[in-house]
Amino acid sequence: MEGSWKGILAALVIAAGLAASQSNNQIIEGPTNATALVGGEARFNCTVTQGWRLIMWAMNGTVVLSITPKEPIITSNRFTSASYEKGDNFVSEMIIRDVQFRDAGRIRCSLQNSDVEGSAFLSVQVMGKLLIPSDSLVVIVDEPCNVTCRAVGWIPLPDLSWEIGAPVSQSSYYSVPEPDDLQSVLSVLALTPRGNGTLTCVANVKGLQVRNSLTVNLTVVPSPLGSVDNPGTSFPTWAIILLAVSLSLLFILIIVLIIIFCCCCVSRKEKKVSSYQSQIRKSENVKTSKETFEPKLKSGNENGNENYAYNSDELKITKTASLPPEFCDPSVAERQHRGQPQQGLDHHQPIPTSRQHVSFFVASPRKVRNVTIV
């Protein structure tokens, strides 16, 4: 009976010793939440009391690193450990290198044969890139313009802002997510430039002290339709004056050419009218000469005298009807022209009763005159 009591007492002493040893091995401070970028590094610390035998690190329920008092048990090169003492306690640090997006999740620190554990959450972010349509922008001075910046491939979406390194009269910007791409955001900068400089689009990631930026050059050119009142942002005054004078001279030259053209048209028309009137007057003169020529020629032929109204060089007579032989004889015609009487013709031959038709060719006006001799 006494021996059984001794056995029970020994068992109770052993159980109390085990409970005391387990109560001494406990987690004082577990890991805290952390955020890392893809490809970056993440660190988690777990503080335990002295006398521990095994510390285990798990990621999303899978043990990836084990620590013993002698050495760590490494299952992957991406997971390493560091340890140091903090007062009377022991600190175990797990280091995750080349963080992957799939690493995001729960990180747990635990002791062997202990229900106490510490846990934290790992957030993984993806830093994308910034895009501006051109690395050198050319804008018109004092004219509003917009500059866009796109953040593509970011998790989560960053906060976009602008740094303006150029003189401007006013500026403002706003950012909106792109509906077609949940990992992109668009920022629009509206400004009115007054000089050359730089524009910088800045992306800040929440939870991390990470800053990404993109800078472009801004070149300001004068307006092609500038005003004289603002010579710094338009054409020079002398150029505008020269342009105005040139346009005035061109306008005057056009008016002079129009006047000359009208005068030429009027002069040509007057010449045509004058030529037509001259031809009419010539026709009237020729008609008058014909009317005066016919009675004189008749009178001269009847009296046997020479008609001096026409020159012999300008008049040619052609018989168009049959005449007596006397009229065909040149000597008879010559005597008749000189006013000598034709005895043989008057006494021996009768005067023909039929009228003779003679055609006169006037050389000067070059027209045919028909005269009837009776």
CSV table of C-alpha atoms in Angstrom, one decimal:
chain,number,residue,atom,x,y,z
A,1,MET,CA,0.0,0.0,0.0
A,2,GLU,CA,2.8,2.3,0.9
A,3,GLY,CA,4.6,1.5,-2.3
A,4,SER,CA,1.6,2.3,-4.5
A,5,TRP,CA,1.4,5.7,-2.9
A,6,LYS,CA,5.0,6.3,-3.7
A,7,GLY,CA,4.4,5.5,-7.3
A,8,ILE,CA,1.5,7.9,-7.6
A,9,LEU,CA,3.5,10.6,-6.0
A,10,ALA,CA,6.4,10.1,-8.4
A,11,ALA,CA,4.0,10.3,-11.4
A,12,LEU,CA,2.6,13.6,-10.1
A,13,VAL,CA,6.0,15.0,-9.7
A,14,ILE,CA,7.0,14.1,-13.2
A,15,ALA,CA,3.7,15.6,-14.6
A,16,ALA,CA,4.3,18.8,-12.7
A,17,GLY,CA,7.9,19.0,-14.1
A,18,LEU,CA,6.7,18.5,-17.6
A,19,ALA,CA,4.0,21.2,-17.2
A,20,ALA,CA,6.5,23.6,-15.7
A,21,SER,CA,8.9,22.9,-18.7
A,22,GLN,CA,6.1,23.5,-21.2
A,23,SER,CA,5.0,26.7,-19.5
A,24,ASN,CA,8.6,28.0,-19.7
A,25,ASN,CA,8.7,27.4,-23.6
A,26,GLN,CA,6.2,29.9,-25.0
A,27,ILE,CA,5.9,32.5,-27.8
A,28,ILE,CA,6.2,36.0,-26.3
A,29,GLU,CA,5.7,37.9,-29.5
A,30,GLY,CA,4.6,36.5,-32.9
A,31,PRO,CA,5.3,37.9,-36.4
A,32,THR,CA,3.6,41.0,-37.7
A,33,ASN,CA,1.9,41.7,-41.0
A,34,ALA,CA,4.2,42.7,-43.9
A,35,THR,CA,4.0,43.9,-47.5
A,36,ALA,CA,6.5,43.1,-50.2
A,37,LEU,CA,6.9,43.7,-53.9
A,38,VAL,CA,7.2,40.8,-56.3
A,39,GLY,CA,10.9,40.1,-56.6
A,40,GLY,CA,11.6,41.8,-53.3
A,41,GLU,CA,12.3,40.5,-49.8
A,42,ALA,CA,10.0,39.9,-46.7
A,43,ARG,CA,11.1,39.3,-43.1
A,44,PHE,CA,9.1,37.9,-40.1
A,45,ASN,CA,10.3,37.7,-36.5
A,46,CYS,CA,9.1,35.4,-33.7
A,47,THR,CA,10.2,35.9,-30.1
A,48,VAL,CA,10.2,32.8,-27.7
A,49,THR,CA,11.5,32.0,-24.3
A,50,GLN,CA,14.7,30.2,-23.6
A,51,GLY,CA,14.6,26.4,-23.5
A,52,TRP,CA,12.8,25.8,-26.8
A,53,ARG,CA,13.6,22.7,-28.8
A,54,LEU,CA,12.1,23.4,-32.3
A,55,ILE,CA,10.7,26.4,-34.0
A,56,MET,CA,8.6,25.9,-37.2
A,57,TRP,CA,7.7,28.4,-39.8
A,58,ALA,CA,4.7,27.7,-42.2
A,59,MET,CA,3.4,29.6,-45.2
A,60,ASN,CA,-0.3,29.0,-46.1
A,61,GLY,CA,-0.3,25.9,-43.9
A,62,THR,CA,2.9,24.4,-45.3
A,63,VAL,CA,6.1,24.3,-43.2
A,64,VAL,CA,8.9,25.9,-45.2
A,65,LEU,CA,11.5,26.4,-42.5
A,66,SER,CA,12.5,24.7,-39.2
A,67,ILE,CA,14.9,26.0,-36.6
A,68,THR,CA,16.8,23.8,-34.0
A,69,PRO,CA,19.2,25.0,-31.4
A,70,LYS,CA,22.1,23.7,-33.5
A,71,GLU,CA,21.1,24.7,-37.1
A,72,PRO,CA,18.2,25.6,-39.3
A,73,ILE,CA,16.5,23.0,-41.5
A,74,ILE,CA,16.2,24.7,-45.0
A,75,THR,CA,13.7,23.3,-47.5
A,76,SER,CA,14.1,26.0,-50.2
A,77,ASN,CA,16.8,28.5,-51.0
A,78,ARG,CA,14.2,31.3,-51.0
A,79,PHE,CA,13.6,30.8,-47.3
A,80,THR,CA,16.5,31.5,-44.9
A,81,SER,CA,16.7,32.3,-41.2
A,82,ALA,CA,18.5,34.6,-38.8
A,83,SER,CA,18.5,34.5,-35.0
A,84,TYR,CA,19.6,36.6,-32.1
A,85,GLU,CA,18.9,37.1,-28.5
A,86,LYS,CA,16.8,39.9,-27.1
A,87,GLY,CA,17.4,40.0,-23.3
A,88,ASP,CA,16.5,36.6,-21.9
A,89,ASN,CA,14.5,35.7,-24.9
A,90,PHE,CA,15.3,34.2,-28.3
A,91,VAL,CA,14.3,35.8,-31.6
A,92,SER,CA,13.9,33.7,-34.7
A,93,GLU,CA,13.7,35.6,-38.1
A,94,MET,CA,12.5,34.1,-41.3
A,95,ILE,CA,13.7,35.8,-44.5
A,96,ILE,CA,11.8,35.3,-47.8
A,97,ARG,CA,13.8,36.3,-50.8
A,98,ASP,CA,12.5,36.7,-54.4
A,99,VAL,CA,8.9,37.1,-53.2
A,100,GLN,CA,6.4,35.7,-55.6
A,101,PHE,CA,2.8,36.8,-56.0
A,102,ARG,CA,1.6,33.3,-54.9
A,103,ASP,CA,3.5,33.8,-51.5
A,104,ALA,CA,0.7,36.1,-50.3
A,105,GLY,CA,-1.2,34.6,-47.4
A,106,ARG,CA,-0.8,33.5,-43.8
A,107,ILE,CA,2.6,33.2,-42.1
A,108,ARG,CA,2.7,31.1,-38.9
A,109,CYS,CA,5.3,30.6,-36.2
A,110,SER,CA,4.9,27.7,-33.7
A,111,LEU,CA,6.8,25.6,-31.2
A,112,GLN,CA,7.1,21.8,-31.0
A,113,ASN,CA,4.6,20.3,-28.6
A,114,SER,CA,2.9,23.6,-28.0
A,115,ASP,CA,-0.6,24.8,-29.0
A,116,VAL,CA,0.5,28.4,-28.8
A,117,GLU,CA,1.4,30.0,-32.2
A,118,GLY,CA,1.9,33.4,-33.7
A,119,SER,CA,0.7,34.4,-37.2
A,120,ALA,CA,0.7,37.3,-39.6
A,121,PHE,CA,-0.3,38.1,-43.1
A,122,LEU,CA,2.0,38.7,-46.1
A,123,SER,CA,0.7,41.1,-48.8
A,124,VAL,CA,2.4,40.9,-52.2
A,125,GLN,CA,2.2,43.9,-54.5
A,126,VAL,CA,3.1,44.1,-58.2
A,127,MET,CA,4.8,47.3,-59.5
A,128,GLY,CA,4.0,47.8,-63.1
A,129,LYS,CA,5.3,50.5,-65.4
A,130,LEU,CA,4.4,54.1,-66.3
A,131,LEU,CA,3.6,55.2,-69.9
A,132,ILE,CA,3.5,58.7,-71.4
A,133,PRO,CA,2.7,58.9,-75.2
A,134,SER,CA,6.0,60.7,-75.9
A,135,ASP,CA,9.3,61.4,-74.1
A,136,SER,CA,9.3,64.9,-75.6
A,137,LEU,CA,6.2,67.0,-75.8
A,138,VAL,CA,5.8,70.1,-78.1
A,139,VAL,CA,3.0,72.4,-77.2
A,140,ILE,CA,1.9,76.0,-78.1
A,141,VAL,CA,2.5,78.7,-75.6
A,142,ASP,CA,-0.5,80.0,-73.6
A,143,GLU,CA,-2.8,77.3,-75.1
A,144,PRO,CA,-4.3,74.7,-72.8
A,145,CYS,CA,-3.1,71.2,-73.4
A,146,ASN,CA,-3.5,67.7,-71.8
A,147,VAL,CA,-0.8,65.2,-70.9
A,148,THR,CA,-1.7,61.7,-70.0
A,149,CYS,CA,0.2,59.1,-67.9
A,150,ARG,CA,-0.9,55.4,-67.6
A,151,ALA,CA,0.1,53.0,-64.9
A,152,VAL,CA,-0.1,49.5,-66.3
A,153,GLY,CA,0.2,46.2,-64.5
A,154,TRP,CA,0.0,47.4,-60.9
A,155,ILE,CA,-1.4,45.5,-57.9
A,156,PRO,CA,-2.9,47.3,-56.2
A,157,LEU,CA,-3.5,50.4,-58.3
A,158,PRO,CA,-1.0,53.2,-57.3
A,159,ASP,CA,-1.7,56.8,-56.5
A,160,LEU,CA,-0.6,59.0,-59.5
A,161,SER,CA,0.6,62.6,-59.1
A,162,TRP,CA,2.5,65.2,-61.2
A,163,GLU,CA,5.6,67.3,-60.6
A,164,ILE,CA,5.7,70.3,-62.9
A,165,GLY,CA,9.1,71.7,-63.6
A,166,ALA,CA,8.0,74.3,-66.2
A,167,PRO,CA,6.4,77.8,-65.9
A,168,VAL,CA,2.6,77.4,-66.3
A,169,SER,CA,-0.3,79.8,-65.8
A,170,GLN,CA,-2.6,77.0,-64.4
A,171,SER,CA,-2.6,73.3,-63.9
A,172,SER,CA,-4.7,70.5,-62.6
A,173,TYR,CA,-4.9,66.7,-62.8
A,174,TYR,CA,-7.2,63.8,-62.0
A,175,SER,CA,-6.9,60.0,-62.1
A,176,VAL,CA,-9.4,57.3,-63.1
A,177,PRO,CA,-9.2,53.5,-63.4
A,178,GLU,CA,-9.4,52.1,-66.8
A,179,PRO,CA,-12.5,50.0,-67.2
A,180,ASP,CA,-11.0,47.5,-69.6
A,181,ASP,CA,-7.9,46.8,-67.4
A,182,LEU,CA,-8.3,46.5,-63.7
A,183,GLN,CA,-4.6,46.7,-63.2
A,184,SER,CA,-4.2,50.1,-64.9
A,185,VAL,CA,-5.0,53.6,-64.0
A,186,LEU,CA,-5.0,56.8,-66.1
A,187,SER,CA,-3.9,60.3,-64.9
A,188,VAL,CA,-4.6,63.4,-67.0
A,189,LEU,CA,-2.7,66.6,-66.4
A,190,ALA,CA,-4.3,69.8,-67.8
A,191,LEU,CA,-2.1,72.8,-68.0
A,192,THR,CA,-1.4,76.1,-69.8
A,193,PRO,CA,2.3,76.3,-70.5
A,194,ARG,CA,4.4,79.5,-70.7
A,195,GLY,CA,7.9,78.1,-71.0
A,196,ASN,CA,10.1,75.1,-71.5
A,197,GLY,CA,10.7,72.6,-68.7
A,198,THR,CA,9.9,69.0,-67.5
A,199,LEU,CA,6.8,67.1,-66.4
A,200,THR,CA,7.1,64.1,-64.0
A,201,CYS,CA,4.5,61.5,-63.4
A,202,VAL,CA,4.9,59.9,-60.0
A,203,ALA,CA,3.4,56.6,-58.8
A,204,ASN,CA,3.2,55.9,-55.0
A,205,VAL,CA,2.3,52.4,-53.9
A,206,LYS,CA,0.2,52.0,-50.7
A,207,GLY,CA,1.8,50.2,-47.8
A,208,LEU,CA,5.4,50.5,-49.2
A,209,GLN,CA,7.9,53.3,-49.4
A,210,VAL,CA,8.2,52.7,-53.1
A,211,ARG,CA,8.2,55.6,-55.6
A,212,ASN,CA,8.3,55.2,-59.3
A,213,SER,CA,8.3,58.1,-61.7
A,214,LEU,CA,8.6,59.0,-65.4
A,215,THR,CA,9.9,62.4,-66.7
A,216,VAL,CA,9.3,64.0,-70.1
A,217,ASN,CA,10.6,67.2,-71.6
A,218,LEU,CA,8.2,70.0,-72.4
A,219,THR,CA,9.0,72.3,-75.3
A,220,VAL,CA,6.9,75.4,-75.9
A,221,VAL,CA,6.7,77.0,-79.3
A,222,PRO,CA,5.1,80.4,-80.3
A,223,SER,CA,1.6,80.4,-81.7
A,224,PRO,CA,1.4,80.7,-85.5
A,225,LEU,CA,-1.5,83.2,-85.1
A,226,GLY,CA,-0.1,85.3,-82.3
A,227,SER,CA,-1.2,88.9,-81.6
A,228,VAL,CA,0.9,92.1,-81.7
A,229,ASP,CA,-0.1,92.9,-78.1
A,230,ASN,CA,1.8,89.9,-76.8
A,231,PRO,CA,5.1,89.9,-78.8
A,232,GLY,CA,6.7,87.3,-76.5
A,233,THR,CA,4.2,84.6,-77.6
A,234,SER,CA,3.6,85.6,-81.3
A,235,PHE,CA,5.3,86.7,-84.4
A,236,PRO,CA,7.7,89.7,-84.1
A,237,THR,CA,6.1,93.1,-84.7
A,238,TRP,CA,8.3,93.8,-87.7
A,239,ALA,CA,7.1,90.6,-89.4
A,240,ILE,CA,3.5,91.5,-88.9
A,241,ILE,CA,4.0,95.0,-90.3
A,242,LEU,CA,5.9,93.6,-93.3
A,243,LEU,CA,3.0,91.2,-93.9
A,244,ALA,CA,0.4,94.0,-93.7
A,245,VAL,CA,2.4,96.2,-96.1
A,246,SER,CA,2.8,93.3,-98.6
A,247,LEU,CA,-0.9,92.5,-98.5
A,248,SER,CA,-1.7,96.2,-99.1
A,249,LEU,CA,0.7,96.4,-102.1
A,250,LEU,CA,-0.8,93.2,-103.5
A,251,PHE,CA,-4.3,94.6,-103.2
A,252,ILE,CA,-3.3,97.9,-105.0
A,253,LEU,CA,-1.5,95.9,-107.8
A,254,ILE,CA,-4.6,93.8,-108.3
A,255,ILE,CA,-6.8,97.0,-108.6
A,256,VAL,CA,-4.3,98.5,-111.1
A,257,LEU,CA,-4.3,95.4,-113.2
A,258,ILE,CA,-8.1,95.3,-113.3
A,259,ILE,CA,-8.2,99.0,-114.4
A,260,ILE,CA,-5.6,98.3,-117.2
A,261,PHE,CA,-7.6,95.3,-118.4
A,262,CYS,CA,-10.8,97.4,-118.5
A,263,CYS,CA,-9.1,100.2,-120.4
A,264,CYS,CA,-7.7,97.7,-123.0
A,265,CYS,CA,-11.1,96.2,-123.5
A,266,VAL,CA,-12.7,99.7,-124.0
A,267,SER,CA,-9.9,100.8,-126.4
A,268,ARG,CA,-10.2,97.6,-128.5
A,269,LYS,CA,-14.0,98.2,-128.7
A,270,GLU,CA,-13.5,101.8,-129.8
A,271,LYS,CA,-11.0,100.7,-132.5
A,272,LYS,CA,-13.5,98.2,-133.9
A,273,VAL,CA,-16.2,100.9,-133.9
A,274,SER,CA,-13.9,103.4,-135.6
A,275,SER,CA,-12.8,100.9,-138.2
A,276,TYR,CA,-16.4,100.1,-138.9
A,277,GLN,CA,-17.3,103.8,-139.3
A,278,SER,CA,-14.3,104.4,-141.5
A,279,GLN,CA,-15.4,101.6,-143.8
A,280,ILE,CA,-18.9,103.1,-144.0
A,281,ARG,CA,-17.4,106.5,-144.8
A,282,LYS,CA,-15.3,105.0,-147.5
A,283,SER,CA,-18.3,103.2,-149.0
A,284,GLU,CA,-20.2,106.5,-149.0
A,285,ASN,CA,-17.3,108.3,-150.7
A,286,VAL,CA,-17.0,105.7,-153.3
A,287,LYS,CA,-20.8,105.9,-154.0
A,288,THR,CA,-20.6,109.7,-154.3
A,289,SER,CA,-17.7,109.5,-156.6
A,290,LYS,CA,-19.6,107.1,-158.8
A,291,GLU,CA,-22.6,109.3,-158.9
A,292,THR,CA,-20.5,112.3,-160.0
A,293,PHE,CA,-18.5,110.2,-162.4
A,294,GLU,CA,-21.4,108.9,-164.4
A,295,PRO,CA,-22.9,112.4,-165.6
A,296,LYS,CA,-19.4,113.7,-166.4
A,297,LEU,CA,-18.5,110.7,-168.4
A,298,LYS,CA,-21.8,110.9,-170.3
A,299,SER,CA,-21.3,114.6,-170.9
A,300,GLY,CA,-17.8,114.1,-172.1
A,301,ASN,CA,-18.8,111.4,-174.5
A,302,GLU,CA,-21.7,113.3,-176.0
A,303,ASN,CA,-19.6,116.5,-176.6
A,304,GLY,CA,-16.6,114.7,-177.8
A,305,ASN,CA,-14.5,116.3,-175.1
A,306,GLU,CA,-12.2,114.7,-172.6
A,307,ASN,CA,-13.5,114.0,-169.2
A,308,TYR,CA,-11.0,115.2,-166.7
A,309,ALA,CA,-12.8,113.8,-163.6
A,310,TYR,CA,-10.7,110.6,-163.8
A,311,ASN,CA,-7.1,109.9,-164.5
A,312,SER,CA,-6.3,107.7,-167.4
A,313,ASP,CA,-4.0,105.6,-165.1
A,314,GLU,CA,-6.8,104.8,-162.8
A,315,LEU,CA,-9.5,104.0,-165.4
A,316,LYS,CA,-9.6,101.1,-167.7
A,317,ILE,CA,-12.5,100.5,-170.1
A,318,THR,CA,-13.5,97.1,-171.1
A,319,LYS,CA,-16.2,96.6,-173.6
A,320,THR,CA,-18.8,94.1,-172.5
A,321,ALA,CA,-20.9,94.3,-175.7
A,322,SER,CA,-20.2,94.2,-179.4
A,323,LEU,CA,-19.2,97.6,-180.7
A,324,PRO,CA,-18.7,98.9,-184.2
A,325,PRO,CA,-15.3,98.4,-185.7
A,326,GLU,CA,-14.6,102.1,-185.2
A,327,PHE,CA,-14.8,101.8,-181.4
A,328,CYS,CA,-12.4,98.9,-181.6
A,329,ASP,CA,-9.8,100.8,-183.7
A,330,PRO,CA,-7.3,102.4,-181.3
A,331,SER,CA,-6.8,105.4,-183.5
A,332,VAL,CA,-10.5,106.1,-183.5
A,333,ALA,CA,-10.6,105.8,-179.8
A,334,GLU,CA,-7.6,108.1,-179.5
A,335,ARG,CA,-9.1,110.8,-181.7
A,336,GLN,CA,-12.3,110.6,-179.8
A,337,HIS,CA,-10.5,111.0,-176.5
A,338,ARG,CA,-8.7,114.1,-177.8
A,339,GLY,CA,-11.9,115.7,-179.0
A,340,GLN,CA,-11.3,115.4,-182.7
A,341,PRO,CA,-14.5,114.7,-184.9
A,342,GLN,CA,-14.8,111.3,-186.4
A,343,GLN,CA,-15.8,112.2,-190.0
A,344,GLY,CA,-15.8,108.8,-191.3
A,345,LEU,CA,-17.9,107.6,-188.4
A,346,ASP,CA,-20.3,110.6,-188.6
A,347,HIS,CA,-21.0,110.6,-192.3
A,348,HIS,CA,-20.4,107.1,-193.7
A,349,GLN,CA,-21.6,104.9,-190.8
A,350,PRO,CA,-24.9,105.3,-189.0
A,351,ILE,CA,-24.9,105.7,-185.2
A,352,PRO,CA,-25.9,102.4,-183.7
A,353,THR,CA,-29.3,102.6,-182.1
A,354,SER,CA,-28.5,100.0,-179.4
A,355,ARG,CA,-27.0,101.0,-176.2
A,356,GLN,CA,-23.5,99.9,-175.5
A,357,HIS,CA,-22.5,98.6,-172.1
A,358,VAL,CA,-19.0,99.4,-170.9
A,359,SER,CA,-17.4,98.2,-167.7
A,360,PHE,CA,-15.0,100.5,-165.9
A,361,PHE,CA,-12.4,99.1,-163.6
A,362,VAL,CA,-11.3,101.8,-161.1
A,363,ALA,CA,-7.9,101.0,-159.9
A,364,SER,CA,-7.8,103.0,-156.7
A,365,PRO,CA,-10.8,101.5,-154.8
A,366,ARG,CA,-10.4,98.3,-156.9
A,367,LYS,CA,-14.1,98.0,-157.6
A,368,VAL,CA,-15.9,97.5,-160.9
A,369,ARG,CA,-18.0,100.4,-162.2
A,370,ASN,CA,-20.6,99.7,-164.9
A,371,VAL,CA,-21.4,102.7,-167.1
A,372,THR,CA,-23.9,102.6,-170.0
A,373,ILE,CA,-23.0,104.8,-173.0
A,374,VAL,CA,-25.9,106.1,-175.1
